[in-house]
Short mmCIF file of C-alpha atoms and ligand atoms in Angstrom, two decimals:
data_model
loop_
_atom_site.label_atom_id
_atom_site.label_comp_id
_atom_site.label_asym_id
_atom_site.label_seq_id
_atom_site.Cartn_x
_atom_site.Cartn_y
_atom_site.Cartn_z
CA MET A 1 -16.86 11.95 14.37
CA GLY A 2 -18.05 8.29 14.82
CA GLU A 3 -18.76 6.65 17.90
CA HIS A 4 -15.07 5.30 18.02
CA GLY A 5 -13.39 8.40 16.86
CA ILE A 6 -12.83 6.88 13.31
CA ARG A 7 -15.74 8.13 11.12
CA PRO A 8 -17.73 5.47 9.14
CA ALA A 9 -17.46 5.73 5.39
CA ALA A 10 -21.12 7.00 4.73
CA ALA A 11 -20.46 10.00 7.05
CA ARG A 12 -17.87 11.20 4.91
CA HIS A 13 -19.89 11.71 1.82
CA GLY A 14 -21.65 14.83 0.90
CA GLU A 15 -20.07 16.93 3.60
CA ASP A 16 -17.70 19.16 1.35
CA GLY A 17 -20.44 21.32 0.22
CA ASP A 18 -19.62 21.41 -3.42
CA PRO A 19 -22.81 22.61 -5.06
CA SER A 20 -21.98 21.04 -8.23
CA GLY A 21 -22.04 17.80 -6.41
CA ARG A 22 -18.62 16.82 -7.02
CA GLN A 23 -16.63 15.73 -4.07
CA ALA A 24 -13.22 16.74 -3.27
CA PRO A 25 -10.84 13.67 -3.30
CA GLU A 26 -10.60 12.36 0.32
CA VAL A 27 -7.34 12.14 1.81
CA VAL A 28 -7.01 8.90 3.75
CA ILE A 29 -3.48 9.26 4.92
CA ARG A 30 -1.88 12.54 5.45
CA VAL A 31 1.90 12.72 6.55
CA ARG A 32 3.29 16.19 7.42
CA ASN A 33 6.81 17.07 8.25
CA LEU A 34 7.95 13.65 9.22
CA LYS A 35 11.49 12.92 10.57
CA VAL A 36 12.65 9.32 11.15
CA ALA A 37 16.12 8.80 12.23
CA PHE A 38 17.90 5.91 13.42
CA GLY A 39 20.62 7.24 15.96
CA GLU A 40 22.55 9.74 13.92
CA LYS A 41 21.33 8.47 10.62
CA VAL A 42 18.42 10.70 9.26
CA ILE A 43 16.44 8.60 6.83
CA MET A 44 13.59 11.35 6.22
CA ASP A 45 13.18 14.77 7.22
CA GLY A 46 10.33 17.21 6.50
CA LEU A 47 8.31 14.60 4.42
CA ASP A 48 4.87 15.31 3.40
CA LEU A 49 2.47 12.98 1.65
CA ASP A 50 -1.18 12.58 0.92
CA VAL A 51 -2.94 9.37 -0.28
CA MET A 52 -6.35 9.65 -1.75
CA ARG A 53 -9.27 7.14 -1.04
CA GLY A 54 -9.47 4.78 -3.96
CA GLU A 55 -6.14 5.51 -5.62
CA ILE A 56 -3.37 3.20 -6.46
CA LEU A 57 -0.31 5.33 -5.47
CA GLY A 58 2.99 3.86 -6.55
CA PHE A 59 5.98 4.92 -4.15
CA VAL A 60 9.36 4.97 -5.79
CA GLY A 61 12.91 5.88 -4.89
CA GLY A 62 16.44 4.64 -4.92
CA SER A 63 17.55 1.68 -3.03
CA GLY A 64 17.97 2.41 0.81
CA GLN A 65 16.14 5.89 0.61
CA GLY A 66 13.52 4.83 3.09
CA LYS A 67 10.49 3.46 1.32
CA SER A 68 9.99 0.55 3.67
CA VAL A 69 10.79 2.82 6.62
CA LEU A 70 8.06 5.19 5.57
CA THR A 71 5.75 2.30 5.07
CA ARG A 72 6.50 0.97 8.64
CA THR A 73 6.37 4.45 10.07
CA ILE A 74 2.95 4.98 8.85
CA LEU A 75 1.84 1.52 10.30
CA GLY A 76 3.21 2.50 13.73
CA LEU A 77 5.99 0.02 13.55
CA VAL A 78 8.76 2.59 13.42
CA ARG A 79 9.12 5.43 15.98
CA LYS A 80 9.19 8.90 14.23
CA GLN A 81 11.04 11.84 15.75
CA ARG A 82 8.85 14.54 14.44
CA GLY A 83 5.69 15.13 12.24
CA THR A 84 2.20 13.99 12.16
CA ILE A 85 0.32 11.14 10.53
CA ASP A 86 -3.49 11.13 10.09
CA ILE A 87 -5.24 7.97 8.69
CA PHE A 88 -9.00 8.45 8.14
CA GLY A 89 -8.77 12.02 9.31
CA GLU A 90 -7.38 10.79 12.96
CA ASN A 91 -3.99 11.67 14.21
CA VAL A 92 -2.59 8.28 14.91
CA ASP A 93 -0.69 9.50 17.96
CA ARG A 94 -3.94 10.48 19.62
CA LEU A 95 -5.65 7.18 19.37
CA ALA A 96 -6.47 4.99 22.44
CA SER A 97 -5.64 1.39 22.12
CA GLN A 98 -9.20 0.41 21.27
CA GLN A 99 -9.32 3.06 18.52
CA ARG A 100 -5.79 1.89 17.28
CA ARG A 101 -7.02 -1.70 17.00
CA ARG A 102 -10.02 -0.55 15.10
CA LEU A 103 -7.79 1.35 12.63
CA GLU A 104 -5.43 -1.77 12.31
CA ARG A 105 -8.59 -3.52 11.10
CA ARG A 106 -9.10 -1.10 8.23
CA ILE A 107 -5.43 -1.57 7.06
CA GLY A 108 -3.99 -4.52 5.19
CA VAL A 109 -0.34 -5.15 4.69
CA MET A 110 1.57 -7.32 2.23
CA PHE A 111 5.28 -7.38 3.08
CA GLN A 112 8.13 -7.80 0.74
CA GLN A 113 8.60 -11.65 -0.57
CA GLY A 114 4.99 -12.39 0.82
CA ALA A 115 6.08 -13.20 4.33
CA LEU A 116 3.84 -16.10 4.83
CA PHE A 117 4.18 -18.34 7.89
CA SER A 118 5.88 -21.30 6.66
CA ALA A 119 4.66 -23.66 9.04
CA LEU A 120 0.93 -22.89 8.42
CA THR A 121 -1.13 -23.71 5.31
CA VAL A 122 -2.37 -21.08 2.89
CA LYS A 123 -5.91 -21.18 4.64
CA GLN A 124 -4.24 -20.91 8.04
CA ASN A 125 -2.07 -18.04 6.98
CA ILE A 126 -5.26 -16.00 5.68
CA GLN A 127 -7.03 -16.84 8.92
CA VAL A 128 -4.19 -15.28 11.17
CA PRO A 129 -5.62 -11.78 11.14
CA MET A 130 -9.25 -13.12 11.32
CA ARG A 131 -8.30 -15.10 14.35
CA GLU A 132 -6.66 -12.01 15.84
CA TYR A 133 -9.56 -9.57 15.44
CA LEU A 134 -12.91 -11.66 14.76
CA ALA A 135 -14.35 -14.14 17.03
CA LEU A 136 -16.02 -16.50 14.50
CA PRO A 137 -16.60 -20.34 14.61
CA PRO A 138 -14.13 -22.37 12.66
CA ASP A 139 -16.33 -23.34 9.78
CA LEU A 140 -17.15 -19.50 9.15
CA LEU A 141 -13.48 -18.84 9.23
CA ASP A 142 -12.91 -21.57 6.51
CA GLU A 143 -15.68 -20.26 4.51
CA LEU A 144 -14.05 -16.63 4.54
CA ALA A 145 -10.71 -18.04 3.64
CA MET A 146 -12.07 -19.57 0.64
CA VAL A 147 -13.81 -16.40 -0.40
CA LYS A 148 -10.37 -14.61 -0.07
CA LEU A 149 -8.76 -17.25 -2.30
CA ASP A 150 -11.49 -16.88 -4.88
CA LEU A 151 -10.91 -13.09 -4.64
CA VAL A 152 -7.17 -13.25 -5.55
CA GLY A 153 -7.70 -15.97 -8.20
CA LEU A 154 -6.11 -18.95 -6.48
CA PRO A 155 -7.86 -22.28 -6.96
CA GLN A 156 -9.76 -23.64 -3.82
CA ASP A 157 -7.12 -26.58 -3.51
CA ALA A 158 -4.40 -24.14 -2.69
CA ALA A 159 -5.99 -23.69 0.78
CA ASP A 160 -4.42 -26.70 2.21
CA LYS A 161 -0.95 -26.30 0.65
CA ALA A 162 2.23 -25.17 2.48
CA PRO A 163 3.75 -21.96 1.25
CA SER A 164 6.62 -24.02 -0.02
CA GLU A 165 4.36 -25.86 -2.40
CA LEU A 166 3.31 -22.77 -4.32
CA SER A 167 4.84 -20.91 -7.12
CA GLY A 168 6.22 -17.29 -6.59
CA GLY A 169 3.18 -15.79 -8.21
CA MET A 170 0.80 -18.00 -6.07
CA ILE A 171 2.82 -16.91 -2.88
CA LYS A 172 2.13 -13.23 -3.75
CA ARG A 173 -1.55 -13.91 -4.32
CA ALA A 174 -1.80 -15.93 -0.92
CA ALA A 175 -0.07 -12.89 0.80
CA LEU A 176 -2.51 -10.68 -0.75
CA ALA A 177 -5.48 -12.74 0.35
CA ARG A 178 -4.11 -12.47 3.92
CA ALA A 179 -3.75 -8.81 3.60
CA LEU A 180 -7.47 -8.54 2.49
CA ALA A 181 -8.62 -10.90 5.08
CA LEU A 182 -10.32 -8.38 7.19
CA ASP A 183 -11.84 -6.37 4.23
CA PRO A 184 -9.58 -3.39 4.68
CA GLU A 185 -9.92 -0.16 3.15
CA ILE A 186 -6.17 0.51 2.50
CA VAL A 187 -3.53 -1.94 1.48
CA PHE A 188 -0.04 -1.64 1.68
CA LEU A 189 1.92 -3.65 -0.80
CA ASP A 190 5.83 -3.69 -0.54
CA GLU A 191 7.38 -4.49 -3.92
CA PRO A 192 4.37 -6.85 -5.01
CA THR A 193 5.81 -7.90 -8.36
CA SER A 194 9.35 -8.43 -7.46
CA GLY A 195 10.71 -11.77 -8.48
CA LEU A 196 7.73 -12.27 -10.71
CA ASP A 197 8.17 -12.88 -14.48
CA PRO A 198 6.74 -10.19 -16.60
CA ILE A 199 3.50 -12.08 -17.37
CA GLY A 200 2.88 -12.92 -13.69
CA ALA A 201 3.68 -9.32 -12.84
CA ALA A 202 1.29 -8.09 -15.19
CA GLU A 203 -1.46 -10.35 -14.00
CA PHE A 204 -0.69 -9.17 -10.43
CA ASP A 205 -1.06 -5.61 -11.50
CA ASP A 206 -4.31 -6.29 -13.13
CA LEU A 207 -5.69 -7.99 -9.97
CA ILE A 208 -4.73 -4.87 -7.90
CA VAL A 209 -6.55 -2.54 -10.60
CA THR A 210 -9.43 -4.99 -10.49
CA LEU A 211 -9.63 -4.82 -6.66
CA LYS A 212 -9.47 -1.21 -6.50
CA GLN A 213 -12.30 -0.78 -9.14
CA THR A 214 -14.50 -3.53 -7.46
CA LEU A 215 -13.89 -2.97 -3.78
CA GLY A 216 -12.99 0.73 -3.93
CA LEU A 217 -9.48 -0.28 -2.41
CA THR A 218 -6.93 2.46 -1.68
CA VAL A 219 -3.42 0.98 -2.51
CA PHE A 220 -0.12 2.22 -1.25
CA MET A 221 2.45 0.37 -3.38
CA VAL A 222 6.08 0.50 -2.88
CA THR A 223 7.64 -0.49 -6.17
CA HIS A 224 10.63 -0.53 -8.59
CA ASP A 225 8.69 -1.93 -11.49
CA LEU A 226 8.17 0.39 -14.36
CA ASP A 227 5.35 -1.63 -15.94
CA SER A 228 3.46 -1.37 -12.60
CA LEU A 229 3.84 2.43 -12.51
CA TYR A 230 2.95 2.91 -16.16
CA ASP A 231 -0.03 0.39 -16.04
CA ALA A 232 -1.50 0.34 -12.51
CA CYS A 233 -0.80 3.49 -10.66
CA ASP A 234 -2.93 6.45 -10.79
CA ARG A 235 -0.42 8.56 -9.06
CA ILE A 236 3.33 8.28 -8.13
CA ALA A 237 5.34 9.70 -5.28
CA ALA A 238 8.99 9.87 -5.38
CA LEU A 239 11.34 9.63 -2.42
CA ALA A 240 14.78 11.27 -2.60
CA ASP A 241 16.99 13.65 -0.44
CA ARG A 242 14.79 12.39 2.55
CA LYS A 243 11.59 13.95 1.15
CA VAL A 244 8.83 13.29 -1.51
CA ILE A 245 10.28 15.26 -4.17
CA ALA A 246 7.58 14.97 -6.66
CA VAL A 247 3.96 13.45 -6.59
CA GLY A 248 1.47 13.34 -9.26
CA PRO A 249 0.53 11.23 -12.36
CA LEU A 250 3.24 9.51 -14.66
CA ALA A 251 3.30 12.91 -16.65
CA THR A 252 4.46 14.73 -13.67
CA MET A 253 7.34 12.20 -13.11
CA LEU A 254 8.28 12.47 -16.66
CA ALA A 255 8.36 16.35 -16.63
CA SER A 256 10.52 16.53 -13.57
CA ASP A 257 13.95 17.94 -13.64
CA HIS A 258 15.18 16.03 -10.47
CA PRO A 259 18.24 14.16 -11.61
CA TRP A 260 16.98 10.84 -9.92
CA LEU A 261 13.56 10.99 -11.53
CA LYS A 262 15.25 12.03 -14.85
CA ALA A 263 17.56 8.95 -14.79
CA TYR A 264 14.82 6.63 -13.45
CA PHE A 265 12.10 7.63 -15.85
CA GLY A 266 14.42 8.59 -18.73
CA GLY A 267 16.62 5.39 -18.61
CA GLU A 268 16.60 2.95 -21.61
CA ARG A 269 13.88 0.53 -20.00
CA ALA A 270 11.53 3.51 -19.22
CA MET A 271 12.07 5.14 -22.61
CA ALA A 272 11.20 1.79 -24.34
CA ARG A 273 7.71 1.99 -22.61
CA GLN A 274 6.89 5.37 -23.98
CA PRO A 275 5.24 5.81 -27.06
CA ALA A 276 7.17 7.60 -29.63
CA GLY A 277 5.65 11.16 -29.25
CA GLU A 278 6.35 11.08 -25.52
CA ARG A 279 9.72 9.87 -26.19
CA GLU A 280 10.78 12.67 -28.22
CA GLN A 281 9.24 15.35 -25.69
CA ASN A 282 11.05 13.62 -22.84
CA GLY A 283 14.33 12.64 -24.54
N1 ATP B 1 15.69 -0.68 12.20
C1 ATP B 1 16.70 -0.16 11.40
N2 ATP B 1 17.84 0.35 12.17
C2 ATP B 1 18.73 1.07 11.55
N3 ATP B 1 18.75 1.42 10.34
C3 ATP B 1 17.61 1.04 9.48
C4 ATP B 1 16.59 0.35 10.19
N4 ATP B 1 15.62 -0.05 9.23
C5 ATP B 1 16.09 0.61 7.92
N5 ATP B 1 17.33 1.16 8.36
C6 ATP B 1 18.09 2.12 7.24
O1 ATP B 1 17.21 3.02 6.71
C7 ATP B 1 17.57 2.95 5.33
C8 ATP B 1 16.19 2.96 4.45
O2 ATP B 1 15.86 1.75 4.28
P1 ATP B 1 14.60 1.09 3.53
O3 ATP B 1 14.69 -0.34 3.62
O4 ATP B 1 13.33 1.80 3.99
O5 ATP B 1 14.88 1.42 2.05
P2 ATP B 1 14.09 1.12 0.80
O6 ATP B 1 14.06 2.52 0.20
O7 ATP B 1 12.90 0.46 1.13
O8 ATP B 1 15.31 0.39 -0.07
P3 ATP B 1 15.01 -0.87 -1.03
O9 ATP B 1 14.33 -0.18 -2.21
O10 ATP B 1 16.40 -1.35 -1.29
O11 ATP B 1 14.01 -1.88 -0.45
C9 ATP B 1 18.57 2.09 5.05
O12 ATP B 1 19.80 2.91 4.97
C10 ATP B 1 18.44 1.07 5.92
O13 ATP B 1 19.84 0.57 6.31
#
């Protein structure tokens, strides 16, 4: 265990003892037997989920099933009734406030619709987490914000614009830049491509895949977007009946007998995405 209770990345490598040199995939988020309820209304009960380092996990489920609630529970924004949540191998309930703060720095979040502060410029928005967690002089903060803009493919002149002056796609990118402000290891994206046209959505998916490949980012992405599930996600987890009912690569979803998954991945839009051979097998 590291000095502060959260192990540094280097210490995690080479400790699984596989003589072939292969490492077992590292679980960075482990949720077990989770129960969340609002009063009498139980949203999830007995929910288990693992998120692996370096993967893009797509999280799907019908509207109102609790995808956002699960995200917010993992982030510590919603109280759970039961269960454990380990992040980077640490039970989040046992973290002292200093450790909790260090953990927060390792996680970036992009809420639905971008949720930028409308009174701040793009640059100031990106600097919000930096100001909260880093004590850096203003010129260095400016430089860092420019690096983040570049990372998400926004032009430098977007820095001094207000969110209201940006297109939908640019807002998403600015929000992603803010989520990446502290060089997190995990990012949570809540419906990142909603409201984008298909080309903008595909470009955003490509960006996420590139960031995963270049930064080794782990991505937890709540999405309804079939294209993202097909093109960007390494694995998919499906929420229904208050639990994760299936988790695995796309093939696992396509092979599932669960009625919701059959309807979702076997619907007309989904079938149009599949190559003819797969369509026959799954139809
Ligand atoms: N703070 C809260 N108090 C009471 N009920 C809540 C609260 N937050 C969420 N809920 C309820 O929890 C359920 C799950 O909501 P959630 O937003 O997680 O669904 P979702 O799967 O993300 O849906 P969508 O795909 O439509 O965004 C809903 O019935 C919602 O009304």
